[in-house]
Amino acid sequence: AHVTRVEFEHLFAALGPVRLPDAPGPDAFWSAVHTYYRDAMAAMAARTRLAALVPAWRAPSGKPPLQRPRLRLEQERLPQFHHIPSAGQASGAVRTDLPSSLLIAVAFGMGRAMDTWLLTQPPGNTDVPSLINALVGMLRRALQP
């Protein structure tokens, strides 16, 4: 678990924060979300050591010692995403009728489901760019006004 956590920390450090667009409007906002997710998936795929460790890290397990480090890392990373709903709301891309914390939870849940599903697919058996487009489309439909 410690090695996986360190690998994820290196991944997040390399990715940096989500770069929100200077251009106004929903399309620019969702394009930035798409770019970040695409870059994150590419960076993870390029880190073969991390890619090999992720299935066990993400696997649902009744073993709390395996879940605690993953949940702790996710909680530590959440603050870097807190500004995204308000930026999306300001651009007209994100709904305003729900708390930001719920919007983040929904987005993380959908992303986690996509990541977990991707990890169960045979290598080379999925069209990752199309799946990223689909995920961002689902996020957009779930979170737009």
mmCIF file of N, CA and C in Angstrom:
data_model
loop_
_atom_site.group_PDB
_atom_site.id
_atom_site.type_symbol
_atom_site.label_atom_id
_atom_site.label_comp_id
_atom_site.label_asym_id
_atom_site.label_seq_id
_atom_site.Cartn_x
_atom_site.Cartn_y
_atom_site.Cartn_z
ATOM 1 N N ALA A 1 0.824 -1.189 0.000
ATOM 2 C CA ALA A 1 0.000 0.000 0.000
ATOM 3 C C ALA A 1 0.877 1.265 0.000
ATOM 4 N N HIS A 2 1.990 1.227 0.748
ATOM 5 C CA HIS A 2 2.854 2.405 0.819
ATOM 6 C C HIS A 2 3.463 2.729 -0.547
ATOM 7 N N VAL A 3 3.912 1.728 -1.263
ATOM 8 C CA VAL A 3 4.531 1.943 -2.575
ATOM 9 C C VAL A 3 3.512 2.546 -3.538
ATOM 10 N N THR A 4 2.279 2.034 -3.510
ATOM 11 C CA THR A 4 1.240 2.560 -4.392
ATOM 12 C C THR A 4 0.944 4.012 -4.058
ATOM 13 N N ARG A 5 0.856 4.317 -2.784
ATOM 14 C CA ARG A 5 0.596 5.701 -2.359
ATOM 15 C C ARG A 5 1.699 6.624 -2.872
ATOM 16 N N VAL A 6 2.952 6.225 -2.724
ATOM 17 C CA VAL A 6 4.080 7.037 -3.193
ATOM 18 C C VAL A 6 4.004 7.227 -4.707
ATOM 19 N N GLU A 7 3.675 6.162 -5.428
ATOM 20 C CA GLU A 7 3.548 6.259 -6.886
ATOM 21 C C GLU A 7 2.430 7.229 -7.271
ATOM 22 N N PHE A 8 1.298 7.170 -6.557
ATOM 23 C CA PHE A 8 0.210 8.110 -6.832
ATOM 24 C C PHE A 8 0.635 9.543 -6.514
ATOM 25 N N GLU A 9 1.359 9.744 -5.429
ATOM 26 C CA GLU A 9 1.828 11.089 -5.091
ATOM 27 C C GLU A 9 2.721 11.647 -6.197
ATOM 28 N N HIS A 10 3.587 10.807 -6.760
ATOM 29 C CA HIS A 10 4.429 11.241 -7.877
ATOM 30 C C HIS A 10 3.571 11.573 -9.104
ATOM 31 N N LEU A 11 2.563 10.761 -9.348
ATOM 32 C CA LEU A 11 1.664 11.010 -10.477
ATOM 33 C C LEU A 11 0.970 12.357 -10.324
ATOM 34 N N PHE A 12 0.393 12.613 -9.148
ATOM 35 C CA PHE A 12 -0.319 13.879 -8.927
ATOM 36 C C PHE A 12 0.629 15.070 -8.986
ATOM 37 N N ALA A 13 1.841 14.896 -8.497
ATOM 38 C CA ALA A 13 2.822 15.985 -8.573
ATOM 39 C C ALA A 13 3.158 16.297 -10.032
ATOM 40 N N ALA A 14 3.286 15.256 -10.851
ATOM 41 C CA ALA A 14 3.595 15.464 -12.274
ATOM 42 C C ALA A 14 2.426 16.111 -13.009
ATOM 43 N N LEU A 15 1.199 15.732 -12.657
ATOM 44 C CA LEU A 15 0.023 16.292 -13.323
ATOM 45 C C LEU A 15 -0.212 17.751 -12.947
ATOM 46 N N GLY A 16 0.017 18.071 -11.679
ATOM 47 C CA GLY A 16 -0.291 19.412 -11.207
ATOM 48 C C GLY A 16 -1.791 19.597 -11.063
ATOM 49 N N PRO A 17 -2.208 20.812 -10.767
ATOM 50 C CA PRO A 17 -3.642 21.071 -10.582
ATOM 51 C C PRO A 17 -4.388 21.077 -11.914
ATOM 52 N N VAL A 18 -5.699 20.965 -11.820
ATOM 53 C CA VAL A 18 -6.541 21.079 -13.009
ATOM 54 C C VAL A 18 -6.389 22.504 -13.534
ATOM 55 N N ARG A 19 -6.064 22.627 -14.809
ATOM 56 C CA ARG A 19 -5.903 23.948 -15.424
ATOM 57 C C ARG A 19 -7.235 24.367 -16.023
ATOM 58 N N LEU A 20 -7.883 25.311 -15.371
ATOM 59 C CA LEU A 20 -9.173 25.779 -15.861
ATOM 60 C C LEU A 20 -8.950 26.823 -16.947
ATOM 61 N N PRO A 21 -9.869 26.885 -17.903
ATOM 62 C CA PRO A 21 -9.666 27.762 -19.056
ATOM 63 C C PRO A 21 -9.850 29.231 -18.730
ATOM 64 N N ASP A 22 -9.185 30.071 -19.510
ATOM 65 C CA ASP A 22 -9.409 31.504 -19.431
ATOM 66 C C ASP A 22 -10.660 31.876 -20.220
ATOM 67 N N ALA A 23 -10.968 31.076 -21.246
ATOM 68 C CA ALA A 23 -12.125 31.342 -22.093
ATOM 69 C C ALA A 23 -13.408 31.075 -21.308
ATOM 70 N N PRO A 24 -14.422 31.896 -21.504
ATOM 71 C CA PRO A 24 -15.691 31.682 -20.791
ATOM 72 C C PRO A 24 -16.530 30.593 -21.466
ATOM 73 N N GLY A 25 -17.492 30.110 -20.723
ATOM 74 C CA GLY A 25 -18.480 29.213 -21.296
ATOM 75 C C GLY A 25 -18.305 27.764 -20.922
ATOM 76 N N PRO A 26 -19.418 27.028 -20.982
ATOM 77 C CA PRO A 26 -19.424 25.613 -20.615
ATOM 78 C C PRO A 26 -18.486 24.750 -21.457
ATOM 79 N N ASP A 27 -18.420 24.990 -22.769
ATOM 80 C CA ASP A 27 -17.592 24.133 -23.615
ATOM 81 C C ASP A 27 -16.115 24.214 -23.227
ATOM 82 N N ALA A 28 -15.635 25.416 -22.924
ATOM 83 C CA ALA A 28 -14.233 25.584 -22.520
ATOM 84 C C ALA A 28 -13.984 24.881 -21.188
ATOM 85 N N PHE A 29 -14.924 24.991 -20.251
ATOM 86 C CA PHE A 29 -14.777 24.328 -18.953
ATOM 87 C C PHE A 29 -14.687 22.815 -19.135
ATOM 88 N N TRP A 30 -15.634 22.219 -19.890
ATOM 89 C CA TRP A 30 -15.650 20.767 -20.047
ATOM 90 C C TRP A 30 -14.473 20.281 -20.869
ATOM 91 N N SER A 31 -13.971 21.107 -21.761
ATOM 92 C CA SER A 31 -12.762 20.754 -22.502
ATOM 93 C C SER A 31 -11.573 20.640 -21.550
ATOM 94 N N ALA A 32 -11.486 21.551 -20.573
ATOM 95 C CA ALA A 32 -10.403 21.496 -19.586
ATOM 96 C C ALA A 32 -10.520 20.245 -18.718
ATOM 97 N N VAL A 33 -11.728 19.869 -18.335
ATOM 98 C CA VAL A 33 -11.944 18.646 -17.558
ATOM 99 C C VAL A 33 -11.509 17.439 -18.385
ATOM 100 N N HIS A 34 -11.893 17.426 -19.644
ATOM 101 C CA HIS A 34 -11.516 16.335 -20.539
ATOM 102 C C HIS A 34 -9.995 16.222 -20.655
ATOM 103 N N THR A 35 -9.326 17.345 -20.848
ATOM 104 C CA THR A 35 -7.870 17.356 -20.991
ATOM 105 C C THR A 35 -7.201 16.816 -19.733
ATOM 106 N N TYR A 36 -7.669 17.226 -18.567
ATOM 107 C CA TYR A 36 -7.069 16.756 -17.313
ATOM 108 C C TYR A 36 -7.241 15.239 -17.174
ATOM 109 N N TYR A 37 -8.455 14.734 -17.426
ATOM 110 C CA TYR A 37 -8.695 13.304 -17.271
ATOM 111 C C TYR A 37 -7.865 12.513 -18.282
ATOM 112 N N ARG A 38 -7.799 12.997 -19.527
ATOM 113 C CA ARG A 38 -6.996 12.337 -20.557
ATOM 114 C C ARG A 38 -5.532 12.301 -20.148
ATOM 115 N N ASP A 39 -5.018 13.431 -19.658
ATOM 116 C CA ASP A 39 -3.618 13.494 -19.230
ATOM 117 C C ASP A 39 -3.359 12.573 -18.040
ATOM 118 N N ALA A 40 -4.319 12.497 -17.121
ATOM 119 C CA ALA A 40 -4.159 11.622 -15.957
ATOM 120 C C ALA A 40 -4.110 10.157 -16.379
ATOM 121 N N MET A 41 -4.984 9.775 -17.299
ATOM 122 C CA MET A 41 -4.995 8.386 -17.766
ATOM 123 C C MET A 41 -3.705 8.061 -18.520
ATOM 124 N N ALA A 42 -3.232 8.998 -19.337
ATOM 125 C CA ALA A 42 -1.987 8.772 -20.086
ATOM 126 C C ALA A 42 -0.803 8.663 -19.137
ATOM 127 N N ALA A 43 -0.777 9.535 -18.117
ATOM 128 C CA ALA A 43 0.324 9.505 -17.149
ATOM 129 C C ALA A 43 0.307 8.203 -16.362
ATOM 130 N N MET A 44 -0.888 7.725 -16.022
ATOM 131 C CA MET A 44 -0.966 6.467 -15.279
ATOM 132 C C MET A 44 -0.513 5.310 -16.153
ATOM 133 N N ALA A 45 -0.940 5.299 -17.402
ATOM 134 C CA ALA A 45 -0.540 4.214 -18.311
ATOM 135 C C ALA A 45 0.967 4.204 -18.532
ATOM 136 N N ALA A 46 1.587 5.386 -18.523
ATOM 137 C CA ALA A 46 3.030 5.481 -18.743
ATOM 138 C C ALA A 46 3.825 5.007 -17.526
ATOM 139 N N ARG A 47 3.204 4.979 -16.382
ATOM 140 C CA ARG A 47 3.865 4.527 -15.155
ATOM 141 C C ARG A 47 3.521 3.049 -14.962
ATOM 142 N N THR A 48 4.287 2.210 -15.586
ATOM 143 C CA THR A 48 3.963 0.780 -15.586
ATOM 144 C C THR A 48 3.929 0.196 -14.176
ATOM 145 N N ARG A 49 4.796 0.688 -13.317
ATOM 146 C CA ARG A 49 4.793 0.180 -11.936
ATOM 147 C C ARG A 49 3.475 0.517 -11.247
ATOM 148 N N LEU A 50 3.016 1.752 -11.423
ATOM 149 C CA LEU A 50 1.747 2.159 -10.825
ATOM 150 C C LEU A 50 0.589 1.389 -11.456
ATOM 151 N N ALA A 51 0.596 1.267 -12.783
ATOM 152 C CA ALA A 51 -0.483 0.546 -13.466
ATOM 153 C C ALA A 51 -0.595 -0.894 -12.961
ATOM 154 N N ALA A 52 0.536 -1.508 -12.639
ATOM 155 C CA ALA A 52 0.516 -2.880 -12.128
ATOM 156 C C ALA A 52 -0.037 -2.952 -10.703
ATOM 157 N N LEU A 53 0.139 -1.869 -9.933
ATOM 158 C CA LEU A 53 -0.298 -1.873 -8.544
ATOM 159 C C LEU A 53 -1.749 -1.440 -8.364
ATOM 160 N N VAL A 54 -2.275 -0.674 -9.307
ATOM 161 C CA VAL A 54 -3.593 -0.068 -9.152
ATOM 162 C C VAL A 54 -4.724 -1.079 -8.987
ATOM 163 N N PRO A 55 -4.778 -2.183 -9.717
ATOM 164 C CA PRO A 55 -5.916 -3.087 -9.525
ATOM 165 C C PRO A 55 -6.110 -3.524 -8.068
ATOM 166 N N ALA A 56 -5.043 -3.873 -7.383
ATOM 167 C CA ALA A 56 -5.172 -4.279 -5.980
ATOM 168 C C ALA A 56 -5.541 -3.086 -5.102
ATOM 169 N N TRP A 57 -5.035 -1.908 -5.447
ATOM 170 C CA TRP A 57 -5.304 -0.684 -4.690
ATOM 171 C C TRP A 57 -6.771 -0.309 -4.804
ATOM 172 N N ARG A 58 -7.334 -0.437 -6.010
ATOM 173 C CA ARG A 58 -8.711 -0.028 -6.278
ATOM 174 C C ARG A 58 -9.730 -1.120 -5.965
ATOM 175 N N ALA A 59 -9.289 -2.366 -5.874
ATOM 176 C CA ALA A 59 -10.231 -3.475 -5.701
ATOM 177 C C ALA A 59 -11.037 -3.294 -4.427
ATOM 178 N N PRO A 60 -12.352 -3.507 -4.546
ATOM 179 C CA PRO A 60 -13.148 -3.464 -3.318
ATOM 180 C C PRO A 60 -12.693 -4.604 -2.413
ATOM 181 N N SER A 61 -12.423 -4.270 -1.196
ATOM 182 C CA SER A 61 -11.908 -5.280 -0.284
ATOM 183 C C SER A 61 -12.498 -5.057 1.091
ATOM 184 N N GLY A 62 -12.757 -6.113 1.773
ATOM 185 C CA GLY A 62 -13.236 -6.006 3.139
ATOM 186 C C GLY A 62 -12.098 -5.799 4.117
ATOM 187 N N LYS A 63 -10.888 -5.622 3.614
ATOM 188 C CA LYS A 63 -9.717 -5.496 4.483
ATOM 189 C C LYS A 63 -9.399 -4.017 4.714
ATOM 190 N N PRO A 64 -9.788 -3.457 5.856
ATOM 191 C CA PRO A 64 -9.542 -2.045 6.124
ATOM 192 C C PRO A 64 -8.091 -1.598 5.959
ATOM 193 N N PRO A 65 -7.074 -2.432 6.297
ATOM 194 C CA PRO A 65 -5.704 -1.964 6.098
ATOM 195 C C PRO A 65 -5.395 -1.622 4.642
ATOM 196 N N LEU A 66 -6.080 -2.273 3.693
ATOM 197 C CA LEU A 66 -5.864 -1.962 2.286
ATOM 198 C C LEU A 66 -6.679 -0.747 1.844
ATOM 199 N N GLN A 67 -7.796 -0.486 2.511
ATOM 200 C CA GLN A 67 -8.662 0.620 2.135
ATOM 201 C C GLN A 67 -8.191 1.945 2.727
ATOM 202 N N ARG A 68 -7.659 1.920 3.934
ATOM 203 C CA ARG A 68 -7.284 3.163 4.624
ATOM 204 C C ARG A 68 -6.318 4.043 3.847
ATOM 205 N N PRO A 69 -5.217 3.504 3.318
ATOM 206 C CA PRO A 69 -4.297 4.382 2.581
ATOM 207 C C PRO A 69 -4.933 5.008 1.342
ATOM 208 N N ARG A 70 -5.756 4.248 0.645
ATOM 209 C CA ARG A 70 -6.432 4.776 -0.544
ATOM 210 C C ARG A 70 -7.376 5.906 -0.164
ATOM 211 N N LEU A 71 -8.194 5.694 0.850
ATOM 212 C CA LEU A 71 -9.141 6.714 1.286
ATOM 213 C C LEU A 71 -8.418 7.952 1.811
ATOM 214 N N ARG A 72 -7.315 7.751 2.527
ATOM 215 C CA ARG A 72 -6.540 8.878 3.045
ATOM 216 C C ARG A 72 -5.974 9.716 1.901
ATOM 217 N N LEU A 73 -5.441 9.065 0.889
ATOM 218 C CA LEU A 73 -4.895 9.787 -0.258
ATOM 219 C C LEU A 73 -5.999 10.562 -0.975
ATOM 220 N N GLU A 74 -7.159 9.933 -1.175
ATOM 221 C CA GLU A 74 -8.270 10.631 -1.825
ATOM 222 C C GLU A 74 -8.687 11.856 -1.015
ATOM 223 N N GLN A 75 -8.760 11.724 0.304
ATOM 224 C CA GLN A 75 -9.138 12.856 1.156
ATOM 225 C C GLN A 75 -8.103 13.975 1.082
ATOM 226 N N GLU A 76 -6.841 13.613 1.008
ATOM 227 C CA GLU A 76 -5.785 14.623 0.913
ATOM 228 C C GLU A 76 -5.826 15.348 -0.428
ATOM 229 N N ARG A 77 -6.269 14.685 -1.472
ATOM 230 C CA ARG A 77 -6.306 15.271 -2.814
ATOM 231 C C ARG A 77 -7.555 16.120 -3.036
ATOM 232 N N LEU A 78 -8.615 15.908 -2.255
ATOM 233 C CA LEU A 78 -9.863 16.630 -2.468
ATOM 234 C C LEU A 78 -9.713 18.155 -2.487
ATOM 235 N N PRO A 79 -8.931 18.763 -1.582
ATOM 236 C CA PRO A 79 -8.839 20.228 -1.613
ATOM 237 C C PRO A 79 -8.370 20.790 -2.956
ATOM 238 N N GLN A 80 -7.576 20.036 -3.693
ATOM 239 C CA GLN A 80 -7.100 20.537 -4.980
ATOM 240 C C GLN A 80 -8.244 20.624 -5.995
ATOM 241 N N PHE A 81 -9.382 19.987 -5.703
ATOM 242 C CA PHE A 81 -10.515 19.991 -6.623
ATOM 243 C C PHE A 81 -11.663 20.889 -6.156
ATOM 244 N N HIS A 82 -11.568 21.494 -4.979
ATOM 245 C CA HIS A 82 -12.676 22.275 -4.431
ATOM 246 C C HIS A 82 -13.033 23.498 -5.261
ATOM 247 N N HIS A 83 -12.084 24.067 -5.954
ATOM 248 C CA HIS A 83 -12.373 25.265 -6.753
ATOM 249 C C HIS A 83 -13.066 24.944 -8.073
ATOM 250 N N ILE A 84 -13.067 23.693 -8.472
ATOM 251 C CA ILE A 84 -13.595 23.331 -9.789
ATOM 252 C C ILE A 84 -15.105 23.554 -9.896
ATOM 253 N N PRO A 85 -15.932 23.102 -8.931
ATOM 254 C CA PRO A 85 -17.369 23.362 -9.086
ATOM 255 C C PRO A 85 -17.693 24.856 -9.181
ATOM 256 N N SER A 86 -17.055 25.682 -8.355
ATOM 257 C CA SER A 86 -17.382 27.112 -8.421
ATOM 258 C C SER A 86 -16.935 27.719 -9.747
ATOM 259 N N ALA A 87 -15.794 27.272 -10.280
ATOM 260 C CA ALA A 87 -15.364 27.754 -11.594
ATOM 261 C C ALA A 87 -16.343 27.292 -12.663
ATOM 262 N N GLY A 88 -16.802 26.060 -12.554
ATOM 263 C CA GLY A 88 -17.786 25.551 -13.505
ATOM 264 C C GLY A 88 -19.113 26.281 -13.393
ATOM 265 N N GLN A 89 -19.508 26.604 -12.169
ATOM 266 C CA GLN A 89 -20.742 27.354 -11.971
ATOM 267 C C GLN A 89 -20.624 28.764 -12.557
ATOM 268 N N ALA A 90 -19.477 29.386 -12.366
ATOM 269 C CA ALA A 90 -19.261 30.737 -12.900
ATOM 270 C C ALA A 90 -19.306 30.749 -14.424
ATOM 271 N N SER A 91 -18.895 29.636 -15.047
ATOM 272 C CA SER A 91 -18.893 29.572 -16.510
ATOM 273 C C SER A 91 -20.234 29.100 -17.063
ATOM 274 N N GLY A 92 -21.166 28.739 -16.176
ATOM 275 C CA GLY A 92 -22.462 28.228 -16.627
ATOM 276 C C GLY A 92 -22.432 26.752 -16.977
ATOM 277 N N ALA A 93 -21.344 26.062 -16.624
ATOM 278 C CA ALA A 93 -21.183 24.656 -16.981
ATOM 279 C C ALA A 93 -21.697 23.702 -15.913
ATOM 280 N N VAL A 94 -21.802 24.176 -14.666
ATOM 281 C CA VAL A 94 -22.125 23.301 -13.537
ATOM 282 C C VAL A 94 -23.341 23.857 -12.790
ATOM 283 N N ARG A 95 -24.191 22.956 -12.413
ATOM 284 C CA ARG A 95 -25.427 23.304 -11.707
ATOM 285 C C ARG A 95 -25.132 23.997 -10.379
ATOM 286 N N THR A 96 -26.075 24.797 -9.923
ATOM 287 C CA THR A 96 -25.901 25.549 -8.675
ATOM 288 C C THR A 96 -26.893 25.120 -7.596
ATOM 289 N N ASP A 97 -27.725 24.131 -7.892
ATOM 290 C CA ASP A 97 -28.768 23.734 -6.949
ATOM 291 C C ASP A 97 -28.332 22.673 -5.943
ATOM 292 N N LEU A 98 -27.082 22.226 -6.028
ATOM 293 C CA LEU A 98 -26.575 21.207 -5.111
ATOM 294 C C LEU A 98 -25.274 21.687 -4.482
ATOM 295 N N PRO A 99 -24.967 21.215 -3.272
ATOM 296 C CA PRO A 99 -23.702 21.614 -2.627
ATOM 297 C C PRO A 99 -22.488 21.167 -3.438
ATOM 298 N N SER A 100 -21.459 21.977 -3.436
ATOM 299 C CA SER A 100 -20.225 21.653 -4.152
ATOM 300 C C SER A 100 -19.649 20.322 -3.704
ATOM 301 N N SER A 101 -19.725 20.040 -2.403
ATOM 302 C CA SER A 101 -19.165 18.780 -1.905
ATOM 303 C C SER A 101 -19.882 17.579 -2.515
ATOM 304 N N LEU A 102 -21.182 17.694 -2.762
ATOM 305 C CA LEU A 102 -21.920 16.606 -3.401
ATOM 306 C C LEU A 102 -21.519 16.486 -4.876
ATOM 307 N N LEU A 103 -21.349 17.616 -5.544
ATOM 308 C CA LEU A 103 -20.935 17.590 -6.952
ATOM 309 C C LEU A 103 -19.571 16.913 -7.095
ATOM 310 N N ILE A 104 -18.658 17.219 -6.183
ATOM 311 C CA ILE A 104 -17.333 16.592 -6.206
ATOM 312 C C ILE A 104 -17.461 15.099 -5.941
ATOM 313 N N ALA A 105 -18.294 14.719 -4.980
ATOM 314 C CA ALA A 105 -18.483 13.304 -4.660
ATOM 315 C C ALA A 105 -19.038 12.542 -5.865
ATOM 316 N N VAL A 106 -19.991 13.140 -6.579
ATOM 317 C CA VAL A 106 -20.562 12.496 -7.763
ATOM 318 C C VAL A 106 -19.486 12.333 -8.829
ATOM 319 N N ALA A 107 -18.728 13.394 -9.078
ATOM 320 C CA ALA A 107 -17.673 13.336 -10.101
ATOM 321 C C ALA A 107 -16.618 12.298 -9.743
ATOM 322 N N PHE A 108 -16.188 12.283 -8.482
ATOM 323 C CA PHE A 108 -15.194 11.297 -8.052
ATOM 324 C C PHE A 108 -15.747 9.885 -8.163
ATOM 325 N N GLY A 109 -17.011 9.696 -7.782
ATOM 326 C CA GLY A 109 -17.625 8.372 -7.858
ATOM 327 C C GLY A 109 -17.692 7.863 -9.286
ATOM 328 N N MET A 110 -18.070 8.740 -10.215
ATOM 329 C CA MET A 110 -18.131 8.328 -11.619
ATOM 330 C C MET A 110 -16.730 8.041 -12.153
ATOM 331 N N GLY A 111 -15.775 8.879 -11.795
ATOM 332 C CA GLY A 111 -14.396 8.653 -12.228
ATOM 333 C C GLY A 111 -13.826 7.369 -11.659
ATOM 334 N N ARG A 112 -14.104 7.103 -10.391
ATOM 335 C CA ARG A 112 -13.623 5.875 -9.750
ATOM 336 C C ARG A 112 -14.246 4.646 -10.425
ATOM 337 N N ALA A 113 -15.538 4.730 -10.752
ATOM 338 C CA ALA A 113 -16.192 3.609 -11.435
ATOM 339 C C ALA A 113 -15.557 3.364 -12.796
ATOM 340 N N MET A 114 -15.274 4.438 -13.536
ATOM 341 C CA MET A 114 -14.642 4.283 -14.852
ATOM 342 C C MET A 114 -13.249 3.692 -14.703
ATOM 343 N N ASP A 115 -12.469 4.216 -13.762
ATOM 344 C CA ASP A 115 -11.110 3.705 -13.545
ATOM 345 C C ASP A 115 -11.138 2.224 -13.190
ATOM 346 N N THR A 116 -12.010 1.855 -12.269
ATOM 347 C CA THR A 116 -12.100 0.472 -11.814
ATOM 348 C C THR A 116 -12.511 -0.430 -12.969
ATOM 349 N N TRP A 117 -13.478 0.007 -13.757
ATOM 350 C CA TRP A 117 -13.909 -0.799 -14.896
ATOM 351 C C TRP A 117 -12.773 -0.949 -15.907
ATOM 352 N N LEU A 118 -12.088 0.142 -16.218
ATOM 353 C CA LEU A 118 -10.982 0.078 -17.175
ATOM 354 C C LEU A 118 -9.921 -0.914 -16.740
ATOM 355 N N LEU A 119 -9.657 -0.952 -15.436
ATOM 356 C CA LEU A 119 -8.615 -1.833 -14.927
ATOM 357 C C LEU A 119 -8.978 -3.308 -15.038
ATOM 358 N N THR A 120 -10.250 -3.611 -15.217
ATOM 359 C CA THR A 120 -10.664 -5.013 -15.340
ATOM 360 C C THR A 120 -10.693 -5.480 -16.789
ATOM 361 N N GLN A 121 -10.456 -4.557 -17.722
ATOM 362 C CA GLN A 121 -10.508 -4.910 -19.137
ATOM 363 C C GLN A 121 -9.162 -5.447 -19.605
ATOM 364 N N PRO A 122 -9.176 -6.407 -20.526
ATOM 365 C CA PRO A 122 -7.904 -6.911 -21.069
ATOM 366 C C PRO A 122 -7.137 -5.786 -21.773
ATOM 367 N N PRO A 123 -5.821 -5.756 -21.628
ATOM 368 C CA PRO A 123 -5.032 -4.708 -22.291
ATOM 369 C C PRO A 123 -5.297 -4.684 -23.792
ATOM 370 N N GLY A 124 -5.431 -3.479 -24.324
ATOM 371 C CA GLY A 124 -5.649 -3.309 -25.751
ATOM 372 C C GLY A 124 -7.057 -3.637 -26.204
ATOM 373 N N ASN A 125 -7.945 -3.961 -25.259
ATOM 374 C CA ASN A 125 -9.301 -4.371 -25.611
ATOM 375 C C ASN A 125 -10.295 -3.215 -25.531
ATOM 376 N N THR A 126 -9.831 -2.032 -25.161
ATOM 377 C CA THR A 126 -10.734 -0.894 -25.015
ATOM 378 C C THR A 126 -10.194 0.306 -25.776
ATOM 379 N N ASP A 127 -11.103 1.129 -26.224
ATOM 380 C CA ASP A 127 -10.775 2.370 -26.906
ATOM 381 C C ASP A 127 -10.799 3.474 -25.844
ATOM 382 N N VAL A 128 -9.663 3.675 -25.178
ATOM 383 C CA VAL A 128 -9.597 4.585 -24.044
ATOM 384 C C VAL A 128 -10.011 6.009 -24.416
ATOM 385 N N PRO A 129 -9.566 6.576 -25.544
ATOM 386 C CA PRO A 129 -10.025 7.932 -25.873
ATOM 387 C C PRO A 129 -11.553 8.041 -25.978
ATOM 388 N N SER A 130 -12.189 7.043 -26.571
ATOM 389 C CA SER A 130 -13.653 7.073 -26.665
ATOM 390 C C SER A 130 -14.294 6.959 -25.287
ATOM 391 N N LEU A 131 -13.700 6.142 -24.422
ATOM 392 C CA LEU A 131 -14.234 6.001 -23.076
ATOM 393 C C LEU A 131 -14.067 7.283 -22.272
ATOM 394 N N ILE A 132 -12.967 7.974 -22.458
ATOM 395 C CA ILE A 132 -12.774 9.256 -21.773
ATOM 396 C C ILE A 132 -13.820 10.250 -22.266
ATOM 397 N N ASN A 133 -14.061 10.281 -23.573
ATOM 398 C CA ASN A 133 -15.115 11.146 -24.110
ATOM 399 C C ASN A 133 -16.463 10.807 -23.487
ATOM 400 N N ALA A 134 -16.752 9.516 -23.368
ATOM 401 C CA ALA A 134 -18.024 9.076 -22.791
ATOM 402 C C ALA A 134 -18.126 9.489 -21.330
ATOM 403 N N LEU A 135 -17.057 9.298 -20.558
ATOM 404 C CA LEU A 135 -17.088 9.661 -19.144
ATOM 405 C C LEU A 135 -17.300 11.154 -18.973
ATOM 406 N N VAL A 136 -16.563 11.964 -19.702
ATOM 407 C CA VAL A 136 -16.730 13.413 -19.570
ATOM 408 C C VAL A 136 -18.137 13.812 -20.015
ATOM 409 N N GLY A 137 -18.655 13.153 -21.040
ATOM 410 C CA GLY A 137 -20.037 13.412 -21.451
ATOM 411 C C GLY A 137 -21.032 13.066 -20.353
ATOM 412 N N MET A 138 -20.816 11.930 -19.666
ATOM 413 C CA MET A 138 -21.703 11.552 -18.562
ATOM 414 C C MET A 138 -21.584 12.541 -17.409
ATOM 415 N N LEU A 139 -20.345 12.948 -17.100
ATOM 416 C CA LEU A 139 -20.155 13.946 -16.047
ATOM 417 C C LEU A 139 -20.879 15.238 -16.398
ATOM 418 N N ARG A 140 -20.719 15.663 -17.642
ATOM 419 C CA ARG A 140 -21.341 16.910 -18.085
ATOM 420 C C ARG A 140 -22.862 16.820 -17.942
ATOM 421 N N ARG A 141 -23.447 15.722 -18.389
ATOM 422 C CA ARG A 141 -24.902 15.586 -18.290
ATOM 423 C C ARG A 141 -25.368 15.502 -16.837
ATOM 424 N N ALA A 142 -24.562 14.917 -15.969
ATOM 425 C CA ALA A 142 -24.949 14.810 -14.555
ATOM 426 C C ALA A 142 -24.798 16.138 -13.813
ATOM 427 N N LEU A 143 -23.827 16.935 -14.203
ATOM 428 C CA LEU A 143 -23.496 18.129 -13.419
ATOM 429 C C LEU A 143 -23.927 19.442 -14.043
ATOM 430 N N GLN A 144 -24.361 19.418 -15.301
ATOM 431 C CA GLN A 144 -24.735 20.688 -15.933
ATOM 432 C C GLN A 144 -26.069 21.186 -15.391
ATOM 433 N N PRO A 145 -26.298 22.495 -15.518
ATOM 434 C CA PRO A 145 -27.579 23.065 -15.039
ATOM 435 C C PRO A 145 -28.772 22.483 -15.781
#
